[in-house]
XYZ file of C-alpha atoms in Angstrom:
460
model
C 182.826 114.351 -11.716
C 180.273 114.284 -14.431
C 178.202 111.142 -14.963
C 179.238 109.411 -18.078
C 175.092 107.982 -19.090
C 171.941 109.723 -18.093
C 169.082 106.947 -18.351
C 166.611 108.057 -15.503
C 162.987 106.763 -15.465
C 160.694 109.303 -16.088
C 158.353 108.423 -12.741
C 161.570 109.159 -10.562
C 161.189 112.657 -9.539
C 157.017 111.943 -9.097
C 157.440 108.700 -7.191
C 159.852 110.321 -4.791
C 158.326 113.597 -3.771
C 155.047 111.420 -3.162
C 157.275 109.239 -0.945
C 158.384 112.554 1.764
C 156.810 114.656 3.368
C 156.916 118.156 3.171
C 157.418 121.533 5.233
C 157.143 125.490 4.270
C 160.025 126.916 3.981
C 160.922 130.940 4.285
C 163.123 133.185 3.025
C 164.009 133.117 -0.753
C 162.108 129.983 -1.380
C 159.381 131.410 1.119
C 155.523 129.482 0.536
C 157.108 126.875 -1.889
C 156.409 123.314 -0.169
C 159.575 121.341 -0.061
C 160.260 118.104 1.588
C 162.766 116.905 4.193
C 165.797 114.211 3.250
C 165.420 111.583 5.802
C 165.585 107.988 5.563
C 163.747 105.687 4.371
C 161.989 102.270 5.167
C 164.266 100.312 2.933
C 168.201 100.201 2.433
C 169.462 103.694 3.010
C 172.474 103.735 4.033
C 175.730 101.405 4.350
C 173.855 99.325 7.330
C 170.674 99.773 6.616
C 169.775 102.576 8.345
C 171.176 105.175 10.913
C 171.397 103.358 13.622
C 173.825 100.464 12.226
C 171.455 97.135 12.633
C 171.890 96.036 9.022
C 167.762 95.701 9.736
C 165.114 97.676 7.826
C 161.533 97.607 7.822
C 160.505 96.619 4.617
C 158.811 92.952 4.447
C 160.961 90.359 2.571
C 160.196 87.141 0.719
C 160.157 83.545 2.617
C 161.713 81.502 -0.276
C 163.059 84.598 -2.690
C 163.005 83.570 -5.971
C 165.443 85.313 -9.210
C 164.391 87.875 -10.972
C 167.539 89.140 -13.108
C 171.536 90.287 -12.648
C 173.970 92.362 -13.624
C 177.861 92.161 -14.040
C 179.332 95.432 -12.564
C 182.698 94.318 -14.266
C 184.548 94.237 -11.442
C 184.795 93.781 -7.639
C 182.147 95.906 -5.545
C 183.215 98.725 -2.812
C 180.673 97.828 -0.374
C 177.191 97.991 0.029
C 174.415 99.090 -2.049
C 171.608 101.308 -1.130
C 168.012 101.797 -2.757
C 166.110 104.997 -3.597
C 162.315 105.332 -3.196
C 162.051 105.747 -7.106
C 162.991 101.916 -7.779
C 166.714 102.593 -8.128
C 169.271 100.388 -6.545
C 172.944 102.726 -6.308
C 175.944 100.844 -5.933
C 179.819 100.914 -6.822
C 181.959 98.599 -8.241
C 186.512 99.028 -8.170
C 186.572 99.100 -11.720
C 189.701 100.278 -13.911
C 188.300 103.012 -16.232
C 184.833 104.497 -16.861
C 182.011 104.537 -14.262
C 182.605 103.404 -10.580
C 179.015 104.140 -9.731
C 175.575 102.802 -10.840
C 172.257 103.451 -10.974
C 170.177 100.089 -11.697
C 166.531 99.878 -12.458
C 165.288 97.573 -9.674
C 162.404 96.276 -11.610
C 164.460 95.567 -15.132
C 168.130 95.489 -13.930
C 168.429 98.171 -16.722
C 171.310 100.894 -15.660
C 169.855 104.424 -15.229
C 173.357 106.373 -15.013
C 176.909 105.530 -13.979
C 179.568 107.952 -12.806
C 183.133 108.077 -12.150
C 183.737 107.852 -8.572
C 187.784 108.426 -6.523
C 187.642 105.800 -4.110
C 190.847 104.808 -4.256
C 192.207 101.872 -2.256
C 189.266 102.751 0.467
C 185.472 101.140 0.574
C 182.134 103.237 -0.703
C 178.607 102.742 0.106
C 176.368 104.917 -1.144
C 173.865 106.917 1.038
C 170.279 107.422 -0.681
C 167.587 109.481 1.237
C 163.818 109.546 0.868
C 163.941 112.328 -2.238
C 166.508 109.797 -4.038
C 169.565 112.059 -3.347
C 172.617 109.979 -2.975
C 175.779 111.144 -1.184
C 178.853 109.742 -1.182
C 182.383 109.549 0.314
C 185.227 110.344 -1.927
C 189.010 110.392 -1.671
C 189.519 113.658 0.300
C 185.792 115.155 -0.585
C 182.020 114.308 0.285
C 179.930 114.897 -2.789
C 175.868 114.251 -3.349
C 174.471 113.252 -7.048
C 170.464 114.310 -7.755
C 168.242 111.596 -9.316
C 169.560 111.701 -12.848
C 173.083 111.098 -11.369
C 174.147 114.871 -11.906
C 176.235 116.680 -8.917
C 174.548 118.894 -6.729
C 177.087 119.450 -4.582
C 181.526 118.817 -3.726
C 182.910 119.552 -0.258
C 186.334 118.908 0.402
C 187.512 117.309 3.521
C 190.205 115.660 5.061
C 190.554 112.153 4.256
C 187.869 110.037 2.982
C 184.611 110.168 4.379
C 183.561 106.669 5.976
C 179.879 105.737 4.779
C 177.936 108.887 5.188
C 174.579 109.321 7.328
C 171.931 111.483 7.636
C 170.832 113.630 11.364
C 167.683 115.244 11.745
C 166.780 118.026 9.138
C 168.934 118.355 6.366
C 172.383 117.753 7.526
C 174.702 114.824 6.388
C 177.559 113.425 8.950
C 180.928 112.676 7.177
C 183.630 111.249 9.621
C 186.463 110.737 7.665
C 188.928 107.865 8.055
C 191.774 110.488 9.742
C 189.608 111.132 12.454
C 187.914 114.495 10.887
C 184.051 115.039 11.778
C 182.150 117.172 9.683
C 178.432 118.288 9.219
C 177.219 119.041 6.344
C 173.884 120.596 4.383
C 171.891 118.202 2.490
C 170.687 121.529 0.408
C 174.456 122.621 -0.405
C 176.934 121.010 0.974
C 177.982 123.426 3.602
C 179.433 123.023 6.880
C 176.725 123.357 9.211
C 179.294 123.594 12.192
C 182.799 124.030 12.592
C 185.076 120.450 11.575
C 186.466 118.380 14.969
C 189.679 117.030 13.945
C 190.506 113.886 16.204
C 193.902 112.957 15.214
C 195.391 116.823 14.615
C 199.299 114.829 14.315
C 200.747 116.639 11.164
C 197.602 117.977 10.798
C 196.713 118.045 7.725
C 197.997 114.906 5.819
C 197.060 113.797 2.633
C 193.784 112.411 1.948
C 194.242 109.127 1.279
C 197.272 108.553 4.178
C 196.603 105.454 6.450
C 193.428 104.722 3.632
C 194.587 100.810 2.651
C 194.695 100.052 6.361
C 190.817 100.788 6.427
C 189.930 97.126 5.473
C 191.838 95.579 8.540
C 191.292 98.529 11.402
C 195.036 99.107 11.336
C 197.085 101.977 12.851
C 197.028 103.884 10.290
C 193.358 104.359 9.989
C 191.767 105.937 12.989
C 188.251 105.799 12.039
C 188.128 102.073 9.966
C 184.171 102.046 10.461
C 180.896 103.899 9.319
C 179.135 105.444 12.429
C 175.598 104.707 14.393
C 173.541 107.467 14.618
C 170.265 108.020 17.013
C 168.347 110.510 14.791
C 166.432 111.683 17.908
C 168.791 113.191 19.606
C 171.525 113.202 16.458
C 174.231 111.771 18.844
C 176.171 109.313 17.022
C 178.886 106.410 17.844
C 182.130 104.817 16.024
C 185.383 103.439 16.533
C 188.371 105.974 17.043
C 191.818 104.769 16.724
C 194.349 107.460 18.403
C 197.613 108.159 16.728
C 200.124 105.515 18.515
C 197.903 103.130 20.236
C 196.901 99.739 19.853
C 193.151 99.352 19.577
C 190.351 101.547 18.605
C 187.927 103.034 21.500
C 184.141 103.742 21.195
C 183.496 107.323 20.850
C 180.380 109.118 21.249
C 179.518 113.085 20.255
C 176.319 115.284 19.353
C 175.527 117.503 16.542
C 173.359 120.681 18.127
C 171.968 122.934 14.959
C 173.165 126.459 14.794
C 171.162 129.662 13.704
C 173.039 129.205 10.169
C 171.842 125.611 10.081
C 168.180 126.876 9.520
C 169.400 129.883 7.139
C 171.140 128.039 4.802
C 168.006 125.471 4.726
C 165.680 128.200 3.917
C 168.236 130.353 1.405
C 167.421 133.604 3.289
C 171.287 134.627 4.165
C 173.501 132.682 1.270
C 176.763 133.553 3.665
C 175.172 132.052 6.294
C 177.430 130.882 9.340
C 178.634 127.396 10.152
C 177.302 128.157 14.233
C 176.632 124.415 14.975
C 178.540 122.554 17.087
C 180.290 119.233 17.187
C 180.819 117.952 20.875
C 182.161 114.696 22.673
C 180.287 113.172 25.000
C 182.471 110.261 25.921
C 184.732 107.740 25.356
C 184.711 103.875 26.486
C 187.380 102.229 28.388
C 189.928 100.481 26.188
C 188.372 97.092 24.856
C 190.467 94.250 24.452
C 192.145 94.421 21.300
C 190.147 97.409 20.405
C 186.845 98.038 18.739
C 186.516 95.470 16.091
C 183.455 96.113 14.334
C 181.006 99.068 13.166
C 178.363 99.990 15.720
C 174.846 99.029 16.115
C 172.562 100.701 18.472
C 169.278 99.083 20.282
C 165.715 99.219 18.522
C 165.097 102.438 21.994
C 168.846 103.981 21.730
C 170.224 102.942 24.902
C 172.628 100.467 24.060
C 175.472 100.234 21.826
C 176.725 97.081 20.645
C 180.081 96.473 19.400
C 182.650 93.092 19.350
C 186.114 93.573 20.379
C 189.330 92.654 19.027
C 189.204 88.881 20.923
C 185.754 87.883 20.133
C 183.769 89.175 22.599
C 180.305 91.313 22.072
C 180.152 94.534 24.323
C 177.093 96.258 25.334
C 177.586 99.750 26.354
C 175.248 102.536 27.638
C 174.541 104.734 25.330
C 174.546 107.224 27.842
C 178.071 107.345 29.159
C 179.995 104.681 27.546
C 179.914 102.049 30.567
C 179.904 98.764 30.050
C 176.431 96.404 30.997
C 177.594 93.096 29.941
C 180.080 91.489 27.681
C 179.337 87.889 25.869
C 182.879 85.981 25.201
C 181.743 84.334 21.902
C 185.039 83.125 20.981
C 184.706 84.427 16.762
C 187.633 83.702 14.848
C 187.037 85.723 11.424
C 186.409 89.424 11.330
C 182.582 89.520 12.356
C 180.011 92.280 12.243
C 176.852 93.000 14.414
C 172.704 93.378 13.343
C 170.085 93.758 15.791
C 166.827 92.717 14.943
C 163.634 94.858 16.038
C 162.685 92.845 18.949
C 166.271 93.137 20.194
C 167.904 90.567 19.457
C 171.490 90.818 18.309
C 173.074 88.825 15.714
C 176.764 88.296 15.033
C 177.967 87.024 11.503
C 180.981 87.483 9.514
C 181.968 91.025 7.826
C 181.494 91.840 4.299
C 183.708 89.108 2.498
C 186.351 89.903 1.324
C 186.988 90.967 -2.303
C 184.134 93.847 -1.226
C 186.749 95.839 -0.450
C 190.385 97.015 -0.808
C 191.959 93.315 -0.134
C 190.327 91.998 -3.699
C 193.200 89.180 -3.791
C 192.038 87.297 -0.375
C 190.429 84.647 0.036
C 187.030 84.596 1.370
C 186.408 83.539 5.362
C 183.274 82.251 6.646
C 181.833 81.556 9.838
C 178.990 81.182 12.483
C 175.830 83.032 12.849
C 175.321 83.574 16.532
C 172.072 85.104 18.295
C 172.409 86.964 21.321
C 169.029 87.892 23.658
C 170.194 90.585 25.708
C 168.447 90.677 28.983
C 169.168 93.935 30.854
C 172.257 92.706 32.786
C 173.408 89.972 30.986
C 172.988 88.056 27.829
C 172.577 84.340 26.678
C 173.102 82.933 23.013
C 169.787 82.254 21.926
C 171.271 79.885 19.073
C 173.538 79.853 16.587
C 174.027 78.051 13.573
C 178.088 77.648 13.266
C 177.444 74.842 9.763
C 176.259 77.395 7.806
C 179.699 79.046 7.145
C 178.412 83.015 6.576
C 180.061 84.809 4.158
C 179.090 88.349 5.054
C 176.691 89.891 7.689
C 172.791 89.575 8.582
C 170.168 91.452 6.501
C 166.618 91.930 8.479
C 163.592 92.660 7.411
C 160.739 93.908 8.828
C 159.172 90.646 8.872
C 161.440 88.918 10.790
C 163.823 87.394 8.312
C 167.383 87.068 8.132
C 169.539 87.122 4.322
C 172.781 86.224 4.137
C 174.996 85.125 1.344
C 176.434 81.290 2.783
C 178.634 78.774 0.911
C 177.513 75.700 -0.215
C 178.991 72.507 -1.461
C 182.091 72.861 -3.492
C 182.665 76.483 -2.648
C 179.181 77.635 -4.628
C 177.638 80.432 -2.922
C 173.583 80.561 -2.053
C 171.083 83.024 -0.189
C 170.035 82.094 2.601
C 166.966 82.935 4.334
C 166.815 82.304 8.220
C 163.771 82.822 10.706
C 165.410 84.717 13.198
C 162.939 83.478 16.150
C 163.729 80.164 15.853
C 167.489 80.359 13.884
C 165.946 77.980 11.230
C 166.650 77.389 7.824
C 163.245 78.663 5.249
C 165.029 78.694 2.098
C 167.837 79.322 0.008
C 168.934 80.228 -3.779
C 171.467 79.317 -5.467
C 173.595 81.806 -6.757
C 175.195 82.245 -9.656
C 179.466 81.742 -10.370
C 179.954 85.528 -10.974
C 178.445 86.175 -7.508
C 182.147 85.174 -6.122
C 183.207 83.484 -3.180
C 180.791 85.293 -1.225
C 178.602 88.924 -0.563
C 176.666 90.964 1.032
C 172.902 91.345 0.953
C 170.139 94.620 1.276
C 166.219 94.267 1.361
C 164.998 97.381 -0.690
C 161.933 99.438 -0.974
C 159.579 97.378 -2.795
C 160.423 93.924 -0.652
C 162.691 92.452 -2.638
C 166.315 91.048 -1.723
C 169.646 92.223 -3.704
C 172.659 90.637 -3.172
C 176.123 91.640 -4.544
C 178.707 89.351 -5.106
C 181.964 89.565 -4.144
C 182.966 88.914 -8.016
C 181.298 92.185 -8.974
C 177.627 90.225 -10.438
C 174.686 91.527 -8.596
C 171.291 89.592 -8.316
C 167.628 90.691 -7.627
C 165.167 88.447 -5.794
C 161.390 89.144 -5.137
């Protein structure tokens, strides 16, 4: 998968090595200082970060004002995700020629662009702290350096929901069949033998089940990227057996091998995939299954998840049990953020058109705040007017972005203080943002939101 353009700004490769930090390695590469993919403070990943809040914690603006846009030429995937050399990676369902980007954040300019098999599935990118970016592929997991060239291909089976990082150089890919794989950051390898989940006919074809990704139906077991707690590199998502009717929380633990650290350090190239994958637990049956993608607590020991009837769970991260469910009575497909200071916020999904239903109509709804209090929970406010088009982006400063629609079905950003629920400011938007879309708060501060009609806009 060669990238088709090559436009990389020269301070990329300076810009991010300053940005990590950096260990000693031994063996082949032995007194040669190299640093450690991890995330970053801004968007890294599909949510944000690992742990699935949709929260970074970058400052963002008060009243955001335009700075430029770009037409991707077609519907996005997903989310986008930004690099610590200025770069903003995202990927757009087009027809023919590139399906992923590379955008100059400060120009708009496009660095590189790549064609991309996503097939009738979602993709958003995964960018760590030396700009790497990794990415989910019909029936493979793949990572692209800085100037968009491939570093690395590993085939798997099905297609990898949004990829995250775990501690030192390894990259989780749980596909959408139900297959769990680690993975080396340095090659690709399997760091640990694969779990398969749903073994039935084991192994289909890649992209079996894939369409029914965008509405958690039977035929996709694993319809949502996973939450991972980078401390202890357990990690949380929806499973969907073969045959049943809802989708169950499922929690399991990467533990490094001896071959983890060899391959790292290049001093045994045949070095063994000893890791190991292990369930913890699974959570009783929710009503109407697991609904949503996970989001873990700012300390780890909660998981919070809606089920299939409109209800927010919180779940010890522990063993799976519930400590309090909040009926909140939703009636479009919703996702979860969690703010630092805890509090969690329920808004619509990414709007449709981001994904493989490009032909529906867009749904909007509520933003609801939930204070959880130990025990129980109480709506702190909500704000059902403002008719949400996609979920809540944080920043570090307290803010909340989301894309809302305005009068005669124009779309805006909007920019709430989450303390209070208020309204600061909003932006319009302009048409080619679509009926709706998501929104990430970069590196540098500023707010990016892509349209569900494939135009995506830069605030500072």
């Amino acid at each position: 998968m060669p990238p088709l353009s090559h436009r990389p700004a020269a301070r990329a490769v300076v810009s991010a090595v300053a940005a990590a930090g950096v260990v000693l390695l031994t063996g082949a590469c032995a007194g040669v200082a190299e640093p450690i993919p991890a995330y970053q403070d801004g968007w890294s990943a599909v949510h944000g970060q690992a742990d699935g809040s949709n929260a970074v914690q970058v400052d963002g603006p008060r009243a955001p004002a335009f700075q430029w846009s770009r037409d991707l030429g077609a519907p996005p995937t997903g989310f986008a995700a930004s690099g610590p050399d200025g770069q903003l990676i995202v990927s757009a369902r087009t027809d023919t020629g590139c399906q992923m980007f590379a955008f100059d954040l400060d120009t708009g300019r496009k660095q590189w662009c790549g064609w991309q098999n996503i097939g009738p599935g979602s993709m958003s990118p995964l960018v760590d702290q030396m700009a790497g970016v990794y990415t989910g592929n019909i029936g493979s997991a793949d990572s692209f350096d800085v100037f968009g060239s491939v570093r690395w291909h590993t085939p798997v089976i099905g297609t990898p929901q949004p990829l995250q990082l775990l501690a030192d150089r390894a990259v989780l890919a749980v596909t959408h069949l139900g297959q769990v794989n680690v993975l080396s950051t340095v090659s690709g390898r399997k760091l640990a033998g694969s779990v398969a989940l749903a073994p039935t006919d084991w192994p289909p074809p890649p992209d079996q089940g894939l369409e029914d990704c965008a509405t958690a139906g039977p035929g996709c077991p694993v319809a949502f990227a996973p939450a991972v707690d980078t401390g202890t590199d357990d990690f949380y998502f929806p499973f969907r057996a073969p045959g049943t009717d809802g989708a169950v929380l499922v929690a399991m633990n990467y533990t490094p091998g001896a071959g983890h650290g060899a391959d790292i350090n290049r001093a045994n190239s045949d070095a063994d995939a000893d890791g190991t994958i292990a369930e913890l637990w699974r959570s009783q049956p929710l009503p109407g299954g697991v609904s949503s993608a996970p989001a873990l607590s700012p300390d780890g020991s909660t998981v919070y998840v809606l089920d299939g009837r409109g209800t927010l769970w919180a779940l010890r991260a522990q063993d799976g049990s519930p400590r309090w469910r909040t009926p909140l009575h939703l009636t479009e497909p919703s996702t979860v953020s969690v703010s630092p200071d805890g509090l969690v916020l329920v808004a619509p999904q990414r709007p449709r058109g981001t994904g493989p239903e490009t032909d529906a109509e867009t749904g909007t709804g509520a933003v609801i705040a939930v204070r959880d209090e130990g025990d129980a929970a109480r709506v702190a406010w909500q704000r059902p007017e403002i008719r949400a088009t996609g979920p809540v982006a944080i920043s570090g400063n307290g803010y909340g972005y989301m894309v809302t629609e305005a009068a005669e079905g124009r779309a805006e950003l909007t920019v709430l203080d989450l303390g209070a629920g208020r309204t600061l400011s909003t932006a319009p938007l302009a048409p080619g943002t679509g009926p709706g879309g998501v929104v990430v708060v970069t590196n540098a501060g500023r707010v990016v939101v892509i349209g569900a009609g494939g135009l995506v806009s830069a605030f500072e």
